[in-house]
């Protein structure tokens, strides 16, 4: 196989998988501009609405452990359809919610639906594509995943201005419905044969071979570290750019959207670099870029007055490096687990989503400056991984 989408069927499959992975960032970003209006509508502080983002992210992360074995036992197709249905139901409940408690429930349901969709998307790549081609497909999926943060806030803001914040959840209902119809008509089962058909669905032995794998943990920790640095940036960017530097919402959108555009470009360039240089080389390139970004953040925090360029330039380096490496790291982590790809994808998702959220939350809640937090993640997690890289290279060749 010479390309990631060499037949119409494969192009359809990749398109559907890209649709599945967009549910998670859409559920986070589309209603961000509406948080103050939502807080006023519910009669709650904005911080109470921000908690709905955390609930969603943790549902996505922890749900991986519940849904991964289902995808291995019963197949990818029913889990994908069920995820789209859950996302639709959660979005509808969110649109109709009259109390904050109901809205929280809606967000958890949405998160579980998004989790199901994302897990199936990444497991299906492992099912249908060779490792080398799969790394390129993962990069396309991650490109779609990271395109949404550039577009969803603008779409959500426009919808909220013209039709109120509930219209953002109505849009998610319609998107999930369209995706569900396409899945029902076009998405065929990707699992070649039942995996682990006997025994309890949830048991420690299912996870032990994965979490005991040094190779898996190595690449999962890299994914967690990169995502934690990005979460610190996303959480801190409004405070730094708007409150501290005085940019308007339009100015903030320009900086945020510019970084997202760099992210998208790097993700879609990644397959060509993977084909030329190999997966592990690209992971090492990503680690070097993350460490360079960490050093730039530390230097800026200590010695330079804060400005948009001082804050955003290291983020651009981080974005490019992580975008080029993420697909390769994911592919290398999942490759040894053909018999339990769904479960392995679930554990990886737990690291990348819940693990990174915990790291970012702990650092930011400590009062640490965001530049210092990103630098510390690079120092404590990425630097040791890079030092271990030669040994991992020998292991992959052996």
Tab-separated table of C-alpha atoms in Angstrom:
chain	number	residue	atom	x	y	z
A	1	UNK	CA	0.000	0.000	0.000
A	2	UNK	CA	1.595	3.234	-1.118
A	3	UNK	CA	-0.833	5.826	0.086
A	4	UNK	CA	-3.094	6.328	3.041
A	5	UNK	CA	-6.216	6.367	0.844
A	6	UNK	CA	-5.554	4.424	-2.343
A	7	UNK	CA	-9.154	3.338	-3.026
A	8	UNK	CA	-12.551	5.092	-2.807
A	9	UNK	CA	-13.513	2.790	0.059
A	10	UNK	CA	-10.444	3.783	2.029
A	11	UNK	CA	-11.103	7.459	1.344
A	12	UNK	CA	-14.648	7.040	2.652
A	13	UNK	CA	-13.325	5.243	5.717
A	14	UNK	CA	-10.775	7.957	6.485
A	15	UNK	CA	-13.438	10.639	5.999
A	16	UNK	CA	-15.776	8.901	8.446
A	17	UNK	CA	-12.982	8.430	10.965
A	18	UNK	CA	-12.127	12.130	10.699
A	19	UNK	CA	-15.781	12.911	11.443
A	20	UNK	CA	-15.682	10.655	14.498
A	21	UNK	CA	-12.604	12.302	16.008
A	22	UNK	CA	-14.032	15.824	15.638
A	23	UNK	CA	-16.759	15.133	18.217
A	24	UNK	CA	-14.370	15.614	21.143
A	25	UNK	CA	-12.888	19.040	20.270
A	26	UNK	CA	-16.270	20.262	19.043
A	27	UNK	CA	-17.767	19.405	22.431
A	28	UNK	CA	-15.064	21.503	24.113
A	29	UNK	CA	-14.609	24.505	21.840
A	30	UNK	CA	-17.918	25.365	20.202
A	31	UNK	CA	-19.541	26.804	23.325
A	32	UNK	CA	-16.513	28.552	24.848
A	33	UNK	CA	-17.592	32.019	23.594
A	34	UNK	CA	-20.977	31.477	25.260
A	35	UNK	CA	-19.751	30.667	28.777
A	36	UNK	CA	-20.563	34.111	30.260
A	37	UNK	CA	-24.055	34.096	28.720
A	38	UNK	CA	-24.626	30.544	29.919
A	39	UNK	CA	-23.496	31.459	33.433
A	40	UNK	CA	-25.966	34.344	33.458
A	41	UNK	CA	-28.722	32.107	32.133
A	42	UNK	CA	-28.183	29.451	34.781
A	43	UNK	CA	-27.583	32.041	37.505
A	44	UNK	CA	-24.186	30.527	38.299
A	45	UNK	CA	-20.600	31.830	38.265
A	46	UNK	CA	-18.534	31.289	35.131
A	47	UNK	CA	-16.314	28.870	37.069
A	48	UNK	CA	-19.305	26.544	37.451
A	49	UNK	CA	-19.666	26.435	33.677
A	50	UNK	CA	-15.936	25.890	33.250
A	51	UNK	CA	-16.360	22.769	35.384
A	52	UNK	CA	-18.527	21.344	32.609
A	53	UNK	CA	-15.425	21.300	30.387
A	54	UNK	CA	-13.516	19.296	32.987
A	55	UNK	CA	-16.423	16.862	33.324
A	56	UNK	CA	-16.479	16.349	29.574
A	57	UNK	CA	-12.710	15.751	29.352
A	58	UNK	CA	-12.709	13.284	32.225
A	59	UNK	CA	-15.676	11.427	30.730
A	60	UNK	CA	-13.739	11.149	27.480
A	61	UNK	CA	-10.617	9.911	29.254
A	62	UNK	CA	-12.076	7.528	31.820
A	63	UNK	CA	-14.724	6.270	29.416
A	64	UNK	CA	-11.933	4.798	27.317
A	65	UNK	CA	-11.445	2.055	29.892
A	66	UNK	CA	-15.130	1.113	29.739
A	67	UNK	CA	-15.622	1.303	25.999
A	68	UNK	CA	-12.342	-0.166	24.733
A	69	UNK	CA	-13.227	-3.739	25.767
A	70	UNK	CA	-16.696	-3.305	24.226
A	71	UNK	CA	-15.094	-2.410	20.892
A	72	UNK	CA	-12.901	-5.509	21.089
A	73	UNK	CA	-15.730	-7.838	22.137
A	74	UNK	CA	-18.621	-6.596	20.004
A	75	UNK	CA	-16.902	-4.752	17.171
A	76	UNK	CA	-16.149	-1.207	16.083
A	77	UNK	CA	-19.347	-0.520	14.144
A	78	UNK	CA	-21.884	-0.889	17.018
A	79	UNK	CA	-19.670	1.126	19.350
A	80	UNK	CA	-19.290	3.906	16.757
A	81	UNK	CA	-23.048	4.038	16.168
A	82	UNK	CA	-23.728	3.959	19.906
A	83	UNK	CA	-21.231	6.759	20.462
A	84	UNK	CA	-22.876	8.970	17.840
A	85	UNK	CA	-26.282	8.279	19.417
A	86	UNK	CA	-24.995	9.123	22.906
A	87	UNK	CA	-23.417	12.332	21.620
A	88	UNK	CA	-26.704	13.277	19.965
A	89	UNK	CA	-28.648	12.540	23.169
A	90	UNK	CA	-26.208	14.484	25.354
A	91	UNK	CA	-26.279	17.444	22.972
A	92	UNK	CA	-30.085	17.452	22.949
A	93	UNK	CA	-30.196	17.298	26.748
A	94	UNK	CA	-27.663	20.135	26.944
A	95	UNK	CA	-29.745	22.275	24.598
A	96	UNK	CA	-32.837	21.706	26.746
A	97	UNK	CA	-31.175	21.885	30.187
A	98	UNK	CA	-32.790	24.307	32.620
A	99	UNK	CA	-30.516	23.604	35.589
A	100	UNK	CA	-26.771	23.279	35.933
A	101	UNK	CA	-27.099	19.750	37.304
A	102	UNK	CA	-28.950	18.578	34.195
A	103	UNK	CA	-26.357	20.305	32.046
A	104	UNK	CA	-23.575	18.448	33.866
A	105	UNK	CA	-25.323	15.131	33.159
A	106	UNK	CA	-25.618	16.125	29.508
A	107	UNK	CA	-21.902	16.846	29.339
A	108	UNK	CA	-20.992	13.451	30.796
A	109	UNK	CA	-23.221	11.716	28.231
A	110	UNK	CA	-21.656	13.801	25.480
A	111	UNK	CA	-18.186	12.917	26.719
A	112	UNK	CA	-18.927	9.193	26.708
A	113	UNK	CA	-20.271	9.476	23.163
A	114	UNK	CA	-17.216	11.402	22.004
A	115	UNK	CA	-14.990	8.866	23.733
A	116	UNK	CA	-16.648	5.976	21.876
A	117	UNK	CA	-16.267	7.730	18.538
A	118	UNK	CA	-12.623	8.648	19.044
A	119	UNK	CA	-11.660	5.221	20.326
A	120	UNK	CA	-13.239	3.461	17.343
A	121	UNK	CA	-11.555	5.850	14.921
A	122	UNK	CA	-8.056	5.111	16.184
A	123	UNK	CA	-8.662	1.369	16.647
A	124	UNK	CA	-10.041	1.132	13.095
A	125	UNK	CA	-6.798	2.546	11.715
A	126	UNK	CA	-4.925	-0.241	13.514
A	127	UNK	CA	-7.406	-2.744	12.039
A	128	UNK	CA	-7.274	-1.669	8.398
A	129	UNK	CA	-3.848	-0.196	7.658
A	130	UNK	CA	-0.263	-1.370	7.900
A	131	UNK	CA	1.820	0.279	10.655
A	132	UNK	CA	3.644	2.628	8.271
A	133	UNK	CA	0.489	3.714	6.425
A	134	UNK	CA	-1.426	3.792	9.704
A	135	UNK	CA	0.992	6.374	11.098
A	136	UNK	CA	0.132	8.635	8.167
A	137	UNK	CA	-3.604	8.067	8.661
A	138	UNK	CA	-3.233	8.881	12.365
A	139	UNK	CA	-1.682	12.181	11.315
A	140	UNK	CA	-4.702	12.952	9.125
A	141	UNK	CA	-7.033	12.154	12.027
A	142	UNK	CA	-5.035	14.330	14.379
A	143	UNK	CA	-5.088	17.077	11.761
A	144	UNK	CA	-8.889	16.929	11.761
A	145	UNK	CA	-8.853	16.751	15.551
A	146	UNK	CA	-6.837	19.958	15.753
A	147	UNK	CA	-8.685	21.811	12.990
A	148	UNK	CA	-11.796	22.122	15.117
A	149	UNK	CA	-10.305	24.443	17.792
A	150	UNK	CA	-9.625	26.982	15.034
A	151	UNK	CA	-13.147	26.856	13.621
A	152	UNK	CA	-15.527	25.840	16.407
A	153	UNK	CA	-15.229	28.985	18.583
A	154	UNK	CA	-15.971	31.218	15.584
A	155	UNK	CA	-18.945	29.072	14.571
A	156	UNK	CA	-20.188	28.896	18.150
A	157	UNK	CA	-19.863	32.648	18.603
A	158	UNK	CA	-21.812	33.350	15.417
A	159	UNK	CA	-24.556	30.908	16.402
A	160	UNK	CA	-24.797	32.366	19.905
A	161	UNK	CA	-25.032	35.946	18.627
A	162	UNK	CA	-27.861	35.132	16.236
A	163	UNK	CA	-29.732	32.360	18.048
A	164	UNK	CA	-28.480	32.102	21.639
A	165	UNK	CA	-26.099	29.652	23.269
A	166	UNK	CA	-28.502	26.723	23.020
A	167	UNK	CA	-28.132	26.827	19.247
A	168	UNK	CA	-24.552	25.566	19.629
A	169	UNK	CA	-25.907	22.369	21.156
A	170	UNK	CA	-28.586	22.120	18.485
A	171	UNK	CA	-25.779	22.271	15.916
A	172	UNK	CA	-24.052	19.368	17.676
A	173	UNK	CA	-27.326	17.410	17.565
A	174	UNK	CA	-27.530	17.919	13.799
A	175	UNK	CA	-23.858	17.076	13.273
A	176	UNK	CA	-24.169	13.865	15.303
A	177	UNK	CA	-27.332	12.885	13.412
A	178	UNK	CA	-25.649	13.370	10.023
A	179	UNK	CA	-22.627	11.388	11.186
A	180	UNK	CA	-24.855	8.610	12.516
A	181	UNK	CA	-26.630	8.305	9.147
A	182	UNK	CA	-23.316	8.139	7.284
A	183	UNK	CA	-21.980	5.539	9.697
A	184	UNK	CA	-25.090	3.400	9.279
A	185	UNK	CA	-24.792	3.512	5.500
A	186	UNK	CA	-21.039	3.516	4.907
A	187	UNK	CA	-19.107	2.252	7.924
A	188	UNK	CA	-18.421	-1.466	7.747
A	189	UNK	CA	-16.946	-3.489	10.578
A	190	UNK	CA	-13.156	-3.089	10.561
A	191	UNK	CA	-12.287	-5.764	13.103
A	192	UNK	CA	-11.111	-8.822	11.181
A	193	UNK	CA	-12.278	-11.344	13.788
A	194	UNK	CA	-13.605	-11.310	17.356
A	195	UNK	CA	-10.872	-10.532	19.860
A	196	UNK	CA	-10.976	-11.928	23.398
A	197	UNK	CA	-14.467	-13.409	22.851
A	198	UNK	CA	-14.473	-15.300	26.156
A	199	UNK	CA	-13.915	-14.372	29.741
A	200	UNK	CA	-15.032	-11.324	31.721
A	201	UNK	CA	-15.368	-8.111	29.768
A	202	UNK	CA	-13.523	-6.055	32.382
A	203	UNK	CA	-10.608	-7.688	34.134
A	204	UNK	CA	-7.114	-6.672	35.124
A	205	UNK	CA	-5.479	-9.307	32.877
A	206	UNK	CA	-6.888	-7.479	29.842
A	207	UNK	CA	-4.919	-4.371	30.750
A	208	UNK	CA	-1.779	-5.860	32.304
A	209	UNK	CA	0.043	-6.695	29.037
A	210	UNK	CA	-0.522	-3.103	27.923
A	211	UNK	CA	0.397	-1.184	31.059
A	212	UNK	CA	3.341	-3.550	31.668
A	213	UNK	CA	4.773	-2.808	28.230
A	214	UNK	CA	7.719	-0.431	28.455
A	215	UNK	CA	7.295	0.379	24.783
A	216	UNK	CA	3.649	1.350	25.268
A	217	UNK	CA	4.338	3.462	28.359
A	218	UNK	CA	7.207	5.247	26.623
A	219	UNK	CA	5.069	6.526	23.754
A	220	UNK	CA	1.959	7.045	25.914
A	221	UNK	CA	3.922	9.296	28.282
A	222	UNK	CA	5.135	11.318	25.315
A	223	UNK	CA	1.529	11.774	24.159
A	224	UNK	CA	0.481	12.754	27.681
A	225	UNK	CA	3.303	15.290	28.055
A	226	UNK	CA	2.624	16.982	24.729
A	227	UNK	CA	-1.100	17.166	25.369
A	228	UNK	CA	-0.534	18.502	28.900
A	229	UNK	CA	1.589	21.340	27.514
A	230	UNK	CA	-1.126	22.142	24.970
A	231	UNK	CA	-3.835	22.072	27.666
A	232	UNK	CA	-1.811	24.517	29.770
A	233	UNK	CA	-1.600	26.814	26.752
A	234	UNK	CA	-5.305	26.533	25.885
A	235	UNK	CA	-6.342	27.169	29.497
A	236	UNK	CA	-3.985	30.103	29.987
A	237	UNK	CA	-4.215	31.798	26.584
A	238	UNK	CA	-7.393	33.824	27.319
A	239	UNK	CA	-5.929	35.068	30.603
A	240	UNK	CA	-2.557	35.988	29.076
A	241	UNK	CA	-3.756	37.501	25.805
A	242	UNK	CA	-7.015	39.145	26.903
A	243	UNK	CA	-6.685	39.976	30.597
A	244	UNK	CA	-2.936	40.595	30.861
A	245	UNK	CA	-2.110	41.919	27.377
A	246	UNK	CA	-5.455	43.571	26.658
A	247	UNK	CA	-6.319	41.957	23.328
A	248	UNK	CA	-9.933	42.027	22.203
A	249	UNK	CA	-11.883	38.842	21.527
A	250	UNK	CA	-11.139	39.359	17.829
A	251	UNK	CA	-7.436	39.776	18.533
A	252	UNK	CA	-7.440	36.674	20.701
A	253	UNK	CA	-9.177	34.720	17.917
A	254	UNK	CA	-6.507	35.849	15.445
A	255	UNK	CA	-3.649	34.594	17.625
A	256	UNK	CA	-5.479	31.408	18.593
A	257	UNK	CA	-6.561	30.727	15.027
A	258	UNK	CA	-3.063	31.405	13.697
A	259	UNK	CA	-1.609	28.801	16.024
A	260	UNK	CA	-4.339	26.350	15.044
A	261	UNK	CA	-3.489	26.915	11.369
A	262	UNK	CA	0.156	26.038	12.087
A	263	UNK	CA	-1.075	22.953	13.920
A	264	UNK	CA	-3.201	21.858	10.973
A	265	UNK	CA	-0.400	22.387	8.455
A	266	UNK	CA	2.062	20.365	10.522
A	267	UNK	CA	-0.365	17.480	10.971
A	268	UNK	CA	-1.058	17.241	7.249
A	269	UNK	CA	2.658	17.469	6.402
A	270	UNK	CA	3.506	14.736	8.897
A	271	UNK	CA	2.694	11.751	6.616
A	272	UNK	CA	5.322	12.820	4.072
A	273	UNK	CA	7.961	13.178	6.789
A	274	UNK	CA	7.008	9.804	8.285
A	275	UNK	CA	7.368	8.139	4.893
A	276	UNK	CA	10.804	9.709	4.407
A	277	UNK	CA	12.372	9.501	7.866
A	278	UNK	CA	10.454	6.815	9.772
A	279	UNK	CA	8.203	6.857	12.806
A	280	UNK	CA	10.713	6.754	15.654
A	281	UNK	CA	12.808	9.505	14.089
A	282	UNK	CA	9.715	11.713	13.950
A	283	UNK	CA	8.979	11.020	17.623
A	284	UNK	CA	12.519	12.100	18.502
A	285	UNK	CA	12.084	15.248	16.405
A	286	UNK	CA	8.912	15.962	18.367
A	287	UNK	CA	10.680	15.482	21.693
A	288	UNK	CA	13.471	17.859	20.693
A	289	UNK	CA	10.876	20.446	19.629
A	290	UNK	CA	9.006	20.115	22.937
A	291	UNK	CA	12.233	20.588	24.876
A	292	UNK	CA	13.164	23.593	22.745
A	293	UNK	CA	9.729	25.100	23.422
A	294	UNK	CA	10.193	24.396	27.143
A	295	UNK	CA	13.560	26.173	27.142
A	296	UNK	CA	12.093	29.140	25.247
A	297	UNK	CA	9.221	29.396	27.746
A	298	UNK	CA	11.629	29.248	30.694
A	299	UNK	CA	13.916	31.900	29.207
A	300	UNK	CA	10.989	34.165	28.376
A	301	UNK	CA	9.514	33.741	31.859
A	302	UNK	CA	12.778	34.664	33.557
A	303	UNK	CA	14.259	37.352	31.327
A	304	UNK	CA	11.774	38.863	28.856
A	305	UNK	CA	8.768	41.164	29.313
A	306	UNK	CA	5.499	39.475	28.449
A	307	UNK	CA	4.153	40.062	24.954
A	308	UNK	CA	2.025	38.086	22.526
A	309	UNK	CA	5.071	37.094	20.480
A	310	UNK	CA	7.038	36.048	23.560
A	311	UNK	CA	4.141	33.855	24.691
A	312	UNK	CA	3.089	32.461	21.305
A	313	UNK	CA	6.402	31.755	19.550
A	314	UNK	CA	7.376	28.866	21.871
A	315	UNK	CA	3.819	27.570	21.528
A	316	UNK	CA	4.276	27.470	17.751
A	317	UNK	CA	7.447	25.382	18.190
A	318	UNK	CA	5.567	23.077	20.563
A	319	UNK	CA	2.657	22.798	18.142
A	320	UNK	CA	4.793	21.915	15.139
A	321	UNK	CA	6.862	19.336	17.017
A	322	UNK	CA	3.933	17.587	18.651
A	323	UNK	CA	1.902	17.625	15.446
A	324	UNK	CA	4.707	15.982	13.479
A	325	UNK	CA	5.259	13.276	16.110
A	326	UNK	CA	1.874	12.389	17.584
A	327	UNK	CA	0.699	10.028	14.847
A	328	UNK	CA	3.975	8.109	14.897
A	329	UNK	CA	3.951	7.808	18.681
A	330	UNK	CA	0.393	6.505	18.715
A	331	UNK	CA	1.143	3.995	15.961
A	332	UNK	CA	4.246	2.696	17.747
A	333	UNK	CA	2.346	2.388	21.041
A	334	UNK	CA	-0.539	0.345	19.589
A	335	UNK	CA	1.376	-1.797	17.095
A	336	UNK	CA	2.129	-4.777	19.417
A	337	UNK	CA	-1.516	-5.194	20.465
A	338	UNK	CA	-3.336	-6.459	17.376
A	339	UNK	CA	-5.476	-8.809	19.505
A	340	UNK	CA	-6.712	-6.003	21.759
A	341	UNK	CA	-6.376	-2.831	19.704
A	342	UNK	CA	-9.510	-1.287	21.219
A	343	UNK	CA	-8.319	-1.825	24.771
A	344	UNK	CA	-4.838	-0.517	23.941
A	345	UNK	CA	-6.347	2.564	22.303
A	346	UNK	CA	-8.450	3.030	25.447
A	347	UNK	CA	-5.443	2.981	27.758
A	348	UNK	CA	-3.569	5.351	25.452
A	349	UNK	CA	-6.574	7.686	25.480
A	350	UNK	CA	-6.663	7.548	29.277
A	351	UNK	CA	-3.047	8.722	29.389
A	352	UNK	CA	-3.488	11.389	26.725
A	353	UNK	CA	-6.797	12.848	27.915
A	354	UNK	CA	-7.239	12.235	31.650
A	355	UNK	CA	-3.523	12.066	32.424
A	356	UNK	CA	-2.742	15.314	30.653
A	357	UNK	CA	-5.767	16.997	32.227
A	358	UNK	CA	-4.575	16.017	35.709
A	359	UNK	CA	-1.028	17.267	35.020
A	360	UNK	CA	-2.215	20.577	33.567
A	361	UNK	CA	-4.789	21.148	36.322
A	362	UNK	CA	-2.343	20.444	39.155
A	363	UNK	CA	0.274	22.810	37.731
A	364	UNK	CA	-2.130	25.653	36.968
A	365	UNK	CA	-3.981	25.308	40.290
A	366	UNK	CA	-0.639	25.616	42.080
A	367	UNK	CA	-0.441	29.225	40.900
A	368	UNK	CA	2.522	28.527	38.638
A	369	UNK	CA	2.872	30.766	35.593
A	370	UNK	CA	1.813	28.942	32.413
A	371	UNK	CA	5.257	29.415	30.834
A	372	UNK	CA	6.869	27.820	33.888
A	373	UNK	CA	4.316	24.999	33.861
A	374	UNK	CA	5.050	24.125	30.226
A	375	UNK	CA	8.791	24.278	30.883
A	376	UNK	CA	8.435	21.971	33.895
A	377	UNK	CA	6.509	19.366	31.884
A	378	UNK	CA	9.296	19.331	29.327
A	379	UNK	CA	11.981	18.993	31.992
A	380	UNK	CA	10.329	16.271	34.082
A	381	UNK	CA	8.711	14.101	31.384
A	382	UNK	CA	10.047	14.832	27.897
A	383	UNK	CA	13.749	15.150	28.773
A	384	UNK	CA	13.967	11.674	30.399
A	385	UNK	CA	12.109	10.158	27.445
A	386	UNK	CA	14.581	11.706	25.016
A	387	UNK	CA	17.497	10.329	27.052
A	388	UNK	CA	15.942	6.858	26.756
A	389	UNK	CA	15.405	7.253	23.018
A	390	UNK	CA	18.557	5.402	21.833
A	391	UNK	CA	17.592	2.349	23.873
A	392	UNK	CA	14.065	2.439	22.481
A	393	UNK	CA	15.468	2.672	18.947
A	394	UNK	CA	17.517	-0.495	19.516
A	395	UNK	CA	14.459	-2.232	20.963
A	396	UNK	CA	12.314	-1.341	17.954
A	397	UNK	CA	14.950	-2.714	15.586
A	398	UNK	CA	15.474	-5.870	17.632
